[in-house]
CSV table of C-alpha atoms and ligand atoms in Angstrom, one decimal:
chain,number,residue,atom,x,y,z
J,1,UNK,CA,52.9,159.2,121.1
J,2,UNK,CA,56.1,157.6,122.2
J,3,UNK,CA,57.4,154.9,119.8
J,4,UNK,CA,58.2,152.1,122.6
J,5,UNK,CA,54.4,151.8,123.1
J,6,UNK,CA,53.5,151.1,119.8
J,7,UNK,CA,54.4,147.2,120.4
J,8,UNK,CA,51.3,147.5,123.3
J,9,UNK,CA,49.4,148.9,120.9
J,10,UNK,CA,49.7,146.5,117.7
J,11,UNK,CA,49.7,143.0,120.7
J,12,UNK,CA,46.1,143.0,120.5
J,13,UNK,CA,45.9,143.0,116.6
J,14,UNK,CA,48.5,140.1,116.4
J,15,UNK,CA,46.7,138.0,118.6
J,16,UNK,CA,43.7,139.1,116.6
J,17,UNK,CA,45.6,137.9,113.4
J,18,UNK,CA,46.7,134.8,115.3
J,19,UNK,CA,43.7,133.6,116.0
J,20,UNK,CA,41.4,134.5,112.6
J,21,UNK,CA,44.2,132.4,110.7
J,22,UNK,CA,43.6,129.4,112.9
J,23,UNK,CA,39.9,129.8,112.3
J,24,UNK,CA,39.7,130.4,108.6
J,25,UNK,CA,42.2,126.8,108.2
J,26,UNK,CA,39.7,125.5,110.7
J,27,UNK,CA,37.2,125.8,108.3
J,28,UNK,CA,39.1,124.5,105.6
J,29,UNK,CA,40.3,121.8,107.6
J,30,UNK,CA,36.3,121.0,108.7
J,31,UNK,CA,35.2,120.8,105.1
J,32,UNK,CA,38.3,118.7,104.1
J,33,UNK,CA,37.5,116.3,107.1
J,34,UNK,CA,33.9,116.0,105.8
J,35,UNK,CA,34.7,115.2,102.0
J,36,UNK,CA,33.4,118.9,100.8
J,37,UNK,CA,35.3,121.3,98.4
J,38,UNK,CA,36.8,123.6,100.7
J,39,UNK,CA,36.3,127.5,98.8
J,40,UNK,CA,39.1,128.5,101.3
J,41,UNK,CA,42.5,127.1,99.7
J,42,UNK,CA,45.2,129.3,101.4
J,43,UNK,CA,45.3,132.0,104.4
J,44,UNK,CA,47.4,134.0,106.2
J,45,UNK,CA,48.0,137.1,108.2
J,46,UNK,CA,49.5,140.1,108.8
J,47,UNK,CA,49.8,143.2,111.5
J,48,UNK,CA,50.3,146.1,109.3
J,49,UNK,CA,54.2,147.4,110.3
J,50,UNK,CA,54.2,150.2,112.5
J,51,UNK,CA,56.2,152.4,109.6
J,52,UNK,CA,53.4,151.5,107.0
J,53,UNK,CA,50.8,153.1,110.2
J,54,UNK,CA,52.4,155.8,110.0
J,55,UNK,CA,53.0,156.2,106.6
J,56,UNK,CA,49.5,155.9,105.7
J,57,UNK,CA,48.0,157.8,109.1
J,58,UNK,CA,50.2,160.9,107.9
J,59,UNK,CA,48.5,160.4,103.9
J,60,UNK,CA,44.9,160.5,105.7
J,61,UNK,CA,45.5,163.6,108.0
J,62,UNK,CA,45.6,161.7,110.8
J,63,UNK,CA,47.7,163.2,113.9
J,64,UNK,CA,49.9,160.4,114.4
J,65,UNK,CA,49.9,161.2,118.6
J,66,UNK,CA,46.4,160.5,118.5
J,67,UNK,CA,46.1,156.6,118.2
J,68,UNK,CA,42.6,156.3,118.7
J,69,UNK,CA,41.7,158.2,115.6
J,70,UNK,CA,44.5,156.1,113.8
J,71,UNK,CA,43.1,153.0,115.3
J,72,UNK,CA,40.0,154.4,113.8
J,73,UNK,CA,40.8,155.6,110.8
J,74,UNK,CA,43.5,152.9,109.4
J,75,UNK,CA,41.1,149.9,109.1
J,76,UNK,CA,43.9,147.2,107.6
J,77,UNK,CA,46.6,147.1,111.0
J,78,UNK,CA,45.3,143.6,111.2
J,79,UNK,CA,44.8,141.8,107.7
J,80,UNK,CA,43.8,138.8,106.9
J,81,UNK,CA,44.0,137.0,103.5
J,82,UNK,CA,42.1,134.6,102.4
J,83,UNK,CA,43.0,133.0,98.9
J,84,UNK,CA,40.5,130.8,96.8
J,85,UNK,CA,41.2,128.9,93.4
J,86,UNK,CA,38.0,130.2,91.9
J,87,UNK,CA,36.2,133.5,91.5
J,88,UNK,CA,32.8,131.9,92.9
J,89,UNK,CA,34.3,130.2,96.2
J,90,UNK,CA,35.2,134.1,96.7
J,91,UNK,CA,31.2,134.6,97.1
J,92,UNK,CA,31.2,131.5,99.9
J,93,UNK,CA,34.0,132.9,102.0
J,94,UNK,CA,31.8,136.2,102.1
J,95,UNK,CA,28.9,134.2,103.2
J,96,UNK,CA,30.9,132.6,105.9
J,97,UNK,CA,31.7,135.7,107.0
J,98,UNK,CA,28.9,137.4,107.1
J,99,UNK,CA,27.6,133.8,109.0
J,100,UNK,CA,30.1,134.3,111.9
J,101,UNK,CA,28.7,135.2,115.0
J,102,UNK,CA,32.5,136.7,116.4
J,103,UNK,CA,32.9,138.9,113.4
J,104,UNK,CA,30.6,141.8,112.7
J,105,UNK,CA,31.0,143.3,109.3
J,106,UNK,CA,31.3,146.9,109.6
J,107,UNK,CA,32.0,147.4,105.3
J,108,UNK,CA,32.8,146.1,102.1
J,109,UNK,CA,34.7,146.7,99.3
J,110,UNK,CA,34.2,144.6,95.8
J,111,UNK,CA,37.3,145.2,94.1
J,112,UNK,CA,36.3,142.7,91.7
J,113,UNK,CA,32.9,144.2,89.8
J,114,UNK,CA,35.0,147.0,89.5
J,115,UNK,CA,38.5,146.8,89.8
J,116,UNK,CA,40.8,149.6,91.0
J,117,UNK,CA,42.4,152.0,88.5
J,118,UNK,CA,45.7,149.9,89.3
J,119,UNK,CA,44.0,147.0,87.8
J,120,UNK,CA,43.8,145.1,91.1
J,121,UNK,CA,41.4,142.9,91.8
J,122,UNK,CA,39.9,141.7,95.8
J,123,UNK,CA,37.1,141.5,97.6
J,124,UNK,CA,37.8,143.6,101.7
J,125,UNK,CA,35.8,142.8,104.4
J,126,UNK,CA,35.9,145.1,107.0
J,127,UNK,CA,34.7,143.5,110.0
J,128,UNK,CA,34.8,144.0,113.9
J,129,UNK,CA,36.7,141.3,116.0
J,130,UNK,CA,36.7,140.8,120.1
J,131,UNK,CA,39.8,139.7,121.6
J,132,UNK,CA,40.0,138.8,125.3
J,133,UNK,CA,43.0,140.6,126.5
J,134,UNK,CA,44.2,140.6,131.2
J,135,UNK,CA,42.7,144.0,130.6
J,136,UNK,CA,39.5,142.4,129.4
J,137,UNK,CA,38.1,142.4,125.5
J,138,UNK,CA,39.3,144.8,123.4
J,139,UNK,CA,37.1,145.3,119.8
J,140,UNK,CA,39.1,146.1,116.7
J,141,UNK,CA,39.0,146.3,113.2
J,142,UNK,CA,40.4,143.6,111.0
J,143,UNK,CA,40.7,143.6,107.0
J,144,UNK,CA,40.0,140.6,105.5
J,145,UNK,CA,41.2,140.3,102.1
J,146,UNK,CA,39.7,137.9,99.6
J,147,UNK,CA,40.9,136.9,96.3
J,148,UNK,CA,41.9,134.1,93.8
J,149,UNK,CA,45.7,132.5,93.2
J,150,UNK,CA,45.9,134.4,89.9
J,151,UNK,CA,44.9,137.5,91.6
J,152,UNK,CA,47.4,137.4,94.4
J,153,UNK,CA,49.8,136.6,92.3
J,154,UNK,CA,49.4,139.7,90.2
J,155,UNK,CA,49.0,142.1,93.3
J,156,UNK,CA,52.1,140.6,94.9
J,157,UNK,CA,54.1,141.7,92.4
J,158,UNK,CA,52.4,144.7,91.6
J,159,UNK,CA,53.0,145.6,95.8
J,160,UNK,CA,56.9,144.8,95.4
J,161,UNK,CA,57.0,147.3,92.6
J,162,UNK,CA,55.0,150.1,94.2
J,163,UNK,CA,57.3,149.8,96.8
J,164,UNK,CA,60.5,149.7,94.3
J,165,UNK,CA,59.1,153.1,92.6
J,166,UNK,CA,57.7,154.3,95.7
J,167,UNK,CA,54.4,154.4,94.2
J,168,UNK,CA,55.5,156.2,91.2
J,169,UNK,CA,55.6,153.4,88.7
J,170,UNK,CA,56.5,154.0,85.7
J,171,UNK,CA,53.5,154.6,82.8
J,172,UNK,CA,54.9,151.9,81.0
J,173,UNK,CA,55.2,149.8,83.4
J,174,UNK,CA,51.9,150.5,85.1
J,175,UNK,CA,50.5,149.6,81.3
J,176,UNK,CA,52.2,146.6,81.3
J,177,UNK,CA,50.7,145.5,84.4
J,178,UNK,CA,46.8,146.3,83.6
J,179,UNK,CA,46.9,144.4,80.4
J,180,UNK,CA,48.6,141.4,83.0
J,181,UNK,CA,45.8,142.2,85.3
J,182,UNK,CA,43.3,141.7,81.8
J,183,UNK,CA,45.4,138.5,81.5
J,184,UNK,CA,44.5,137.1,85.4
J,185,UNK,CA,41.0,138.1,84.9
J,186,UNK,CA,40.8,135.7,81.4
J,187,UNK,CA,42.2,133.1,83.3
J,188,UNK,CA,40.2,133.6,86.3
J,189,UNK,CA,37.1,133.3,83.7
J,190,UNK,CA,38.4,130.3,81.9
J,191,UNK,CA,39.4,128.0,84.8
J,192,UNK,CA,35.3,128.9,86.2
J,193,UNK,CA,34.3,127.6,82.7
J,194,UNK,CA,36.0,124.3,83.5
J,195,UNK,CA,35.2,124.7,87.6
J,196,UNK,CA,33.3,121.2,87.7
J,197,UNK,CA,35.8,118.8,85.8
J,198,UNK,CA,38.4,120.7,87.9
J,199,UNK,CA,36.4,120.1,91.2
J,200,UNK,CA,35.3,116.7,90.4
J,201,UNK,CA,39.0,115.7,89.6
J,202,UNK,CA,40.0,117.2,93.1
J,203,UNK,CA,37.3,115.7,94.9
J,204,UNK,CA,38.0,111.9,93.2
J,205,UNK,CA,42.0,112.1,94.2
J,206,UNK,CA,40.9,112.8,97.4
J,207,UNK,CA,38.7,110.4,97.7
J,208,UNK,CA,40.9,107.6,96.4
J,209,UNK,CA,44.0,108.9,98.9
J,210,UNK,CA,41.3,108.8,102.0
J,211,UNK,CA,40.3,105.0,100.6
J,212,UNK,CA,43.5,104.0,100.6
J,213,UNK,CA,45.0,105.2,103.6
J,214,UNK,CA,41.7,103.1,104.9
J,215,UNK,CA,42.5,100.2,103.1
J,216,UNK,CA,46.0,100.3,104.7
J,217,UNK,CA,45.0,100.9,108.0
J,218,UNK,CA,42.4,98.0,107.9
J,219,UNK,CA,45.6,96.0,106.5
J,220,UNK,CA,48.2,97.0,109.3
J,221,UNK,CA,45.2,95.8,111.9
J,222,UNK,CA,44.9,92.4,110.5
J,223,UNK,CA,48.7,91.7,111.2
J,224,UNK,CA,47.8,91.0,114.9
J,225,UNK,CA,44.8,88.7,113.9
J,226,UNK,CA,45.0,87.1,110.7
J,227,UNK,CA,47.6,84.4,109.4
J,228,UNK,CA,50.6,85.5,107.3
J,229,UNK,CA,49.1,83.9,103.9
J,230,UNK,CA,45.9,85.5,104.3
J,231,UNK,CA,46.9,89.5,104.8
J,232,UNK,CA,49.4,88.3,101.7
J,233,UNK,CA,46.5,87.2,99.8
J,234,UNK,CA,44.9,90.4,100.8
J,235,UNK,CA,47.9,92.4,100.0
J,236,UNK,CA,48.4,91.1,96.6
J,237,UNK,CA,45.0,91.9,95.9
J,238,UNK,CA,44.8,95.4,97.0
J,239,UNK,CA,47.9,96.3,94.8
J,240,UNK,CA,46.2,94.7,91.3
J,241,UNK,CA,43.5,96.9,92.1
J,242,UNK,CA,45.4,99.5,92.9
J,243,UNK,CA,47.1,99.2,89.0
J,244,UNK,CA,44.2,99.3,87.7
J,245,UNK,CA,43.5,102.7,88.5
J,246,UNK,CA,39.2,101.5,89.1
J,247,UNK,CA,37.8,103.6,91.4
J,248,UNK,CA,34.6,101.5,91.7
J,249,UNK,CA,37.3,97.9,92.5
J,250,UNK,CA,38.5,100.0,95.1
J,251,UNK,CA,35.4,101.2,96.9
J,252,UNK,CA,34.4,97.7,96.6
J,253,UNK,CA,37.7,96.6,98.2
J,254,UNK,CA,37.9,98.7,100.7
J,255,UNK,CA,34.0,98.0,101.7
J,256,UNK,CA,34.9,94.0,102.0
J,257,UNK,CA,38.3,95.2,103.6
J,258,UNK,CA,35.5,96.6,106.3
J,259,UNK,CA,33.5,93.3,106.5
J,260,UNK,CA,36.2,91.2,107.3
J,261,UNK,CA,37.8,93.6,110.0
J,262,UNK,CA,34.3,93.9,111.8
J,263,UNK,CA,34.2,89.7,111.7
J,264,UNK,CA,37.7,89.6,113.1
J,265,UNK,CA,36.4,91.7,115.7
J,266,UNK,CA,33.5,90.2,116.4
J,267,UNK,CA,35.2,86.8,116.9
J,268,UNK,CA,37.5,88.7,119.3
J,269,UNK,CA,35.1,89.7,121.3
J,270,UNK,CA,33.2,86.0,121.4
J,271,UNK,CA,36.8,84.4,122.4
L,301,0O2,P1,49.8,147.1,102.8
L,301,0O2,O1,51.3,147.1,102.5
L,301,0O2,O2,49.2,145.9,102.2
L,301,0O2,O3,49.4,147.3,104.2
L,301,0O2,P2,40.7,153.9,102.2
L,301,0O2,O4,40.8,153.8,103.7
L,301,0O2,O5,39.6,153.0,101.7
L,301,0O2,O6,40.7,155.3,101.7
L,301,0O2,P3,42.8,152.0,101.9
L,301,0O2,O7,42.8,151.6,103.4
L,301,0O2,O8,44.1,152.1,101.3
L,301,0O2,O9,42.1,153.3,101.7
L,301,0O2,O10,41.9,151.0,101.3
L,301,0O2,P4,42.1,150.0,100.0
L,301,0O2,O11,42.3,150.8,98.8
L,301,0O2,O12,41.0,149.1,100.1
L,301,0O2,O13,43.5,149.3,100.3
L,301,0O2,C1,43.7,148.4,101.4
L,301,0O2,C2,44.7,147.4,101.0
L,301,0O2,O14,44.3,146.7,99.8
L,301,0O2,C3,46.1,148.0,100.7
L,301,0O2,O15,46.8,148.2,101.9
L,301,0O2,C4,46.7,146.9,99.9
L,301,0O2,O16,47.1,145.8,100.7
L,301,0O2,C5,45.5,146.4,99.1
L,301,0O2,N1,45.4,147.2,97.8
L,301,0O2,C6,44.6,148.2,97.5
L,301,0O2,N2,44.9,148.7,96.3
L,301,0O2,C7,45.9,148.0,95.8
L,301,0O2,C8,46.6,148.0,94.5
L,301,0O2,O17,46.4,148.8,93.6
L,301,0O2,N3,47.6,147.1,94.4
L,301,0O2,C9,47.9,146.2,95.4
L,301,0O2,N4,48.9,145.3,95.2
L,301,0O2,N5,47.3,146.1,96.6
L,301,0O2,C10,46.3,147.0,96.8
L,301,0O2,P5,48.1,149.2,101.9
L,301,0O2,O18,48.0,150.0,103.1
L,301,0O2,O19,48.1,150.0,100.6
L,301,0O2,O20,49.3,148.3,101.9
């Protein structure tokens, strides 16, 4: 298989990682947008590097001339990762997988019930993606990798150091890193215990930042229709209750903030 050709090969599976980490912040974005937790907090993408194909092809018994039985057999050239803050939104992303109508799972594996012998922790989807190519759809594989914060934080550093000790890390250091693995799956289990306060917390800041950028939109419309004194008056007001730190004064302000916009509008109509 000659090497220049490899680029043709892998195009397909960037554009496949392209557009599955516009859709998975799409679906963040959509939940955002509508006020809901999003279980998605971070994703990004990758197309496997063509020495890490190779690498891993050779490790399988895979003749590396024959790229359909690499394509087949190396199911990660496209990866996707998907980080949540909480070990149950892991559970929702799966669903929303499993939901999609343009990715078919082909397998799953729960590193998380039982965690490799490394100590890492993830849940992989497997799944089947179309992309429309000039020489018409092509179907391939794509890994989608789904874990917390603390988890990708241990397995990023854990990578960097297989690749420091080629994959011979140290027994010391391989200890050293499954009782940190013990450590990320503590944490994991006490930030779930606290999940709601943490949740509820999230959900109120955002609340108050989409109510006040509300409020001062309303505010910055009223220059062209109300008098000076009056969007003062209003001004004034909006920042005492904005010291006061009352989230109930501010719904309420924000809802007569509404009111009056609709009667200025109303009367702008009439004239
Ligand atoms: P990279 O650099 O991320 O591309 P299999 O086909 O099931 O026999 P495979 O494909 O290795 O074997 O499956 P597995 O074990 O599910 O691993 C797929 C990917 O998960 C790996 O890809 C890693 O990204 C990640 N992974 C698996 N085990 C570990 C681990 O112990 N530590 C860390 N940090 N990541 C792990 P690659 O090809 O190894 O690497």
């Amino acid at each position: 298989m000659e090497i220049q050709l490899w680029r043709r090969i892998l195009d397909p599976y960037r554009q496949a990682v392209d557009e599955l980490v516009v859709k998975f912040n799409n679906i963040k974005k959509e939940y955002q947008d509508n006020g809901i937790y999003s279980p998605i907090e971070e994703v990004s993408g990758r197309v496997k590097r063509i020495y890490s194909i190779l690498e891993k092809a050779q490790r399988k018994g895979v003749n590396l001339d024959n790229v359909e039985m690499i394509e087949k057999n190396i199911e990660d050239i496209a990866g996707i990762r998907v980080i949540c803050q909480f070990v149950e939104d892991i559970e929702k992303v799966v669903d929303i997988i499993h939901n999609r109508s343009d990715l078919e799972v082909k397998n799953e594996k729960d590193y998380i019930s039982s965690a490799k012998d490394s100590g890492y922790r993830s849940y992989h989807v497997i799944a089947f993606y179309t992309v429309e190519t000039i020489s018409g759809p092509k179907k391939l594989e794509v890994e989608i990798q789904i874990r917390t914060l603390a988890m990708n934080f241990w397995s990023t550093i854990e990578h960097s150091l297989q690749y420091k000790y080629k994959g011979n890390i140290p027994q010391d250091v391989r200890e050293r890193l499954l009782s940190a693995a013990n450590a990320v799956g503590f944490l994991d289990n006490e930030m779930s215990s606290v999940r709601e306060e943490i949740m509820d917390a999230q959900n109120t800041n955002k609340e108050k930042a989409v109510m006040v950028s509300d409020i001062l939109s309303n505010i910055e419309n009223l220059y062209s229709v109300a008098s000076k004194r009056e969007i003062k008056k209003i001004q004034d007001e909006f920042y005492e209750i904005f010291a006061t730190d009352d989230h109930e004064l501010l719904r309420q302000f924000e809802r007569q903030l509404d009111v009056l916009a609709e009667n200025y509008k109303a009367q702008r109509v009439e004239n």
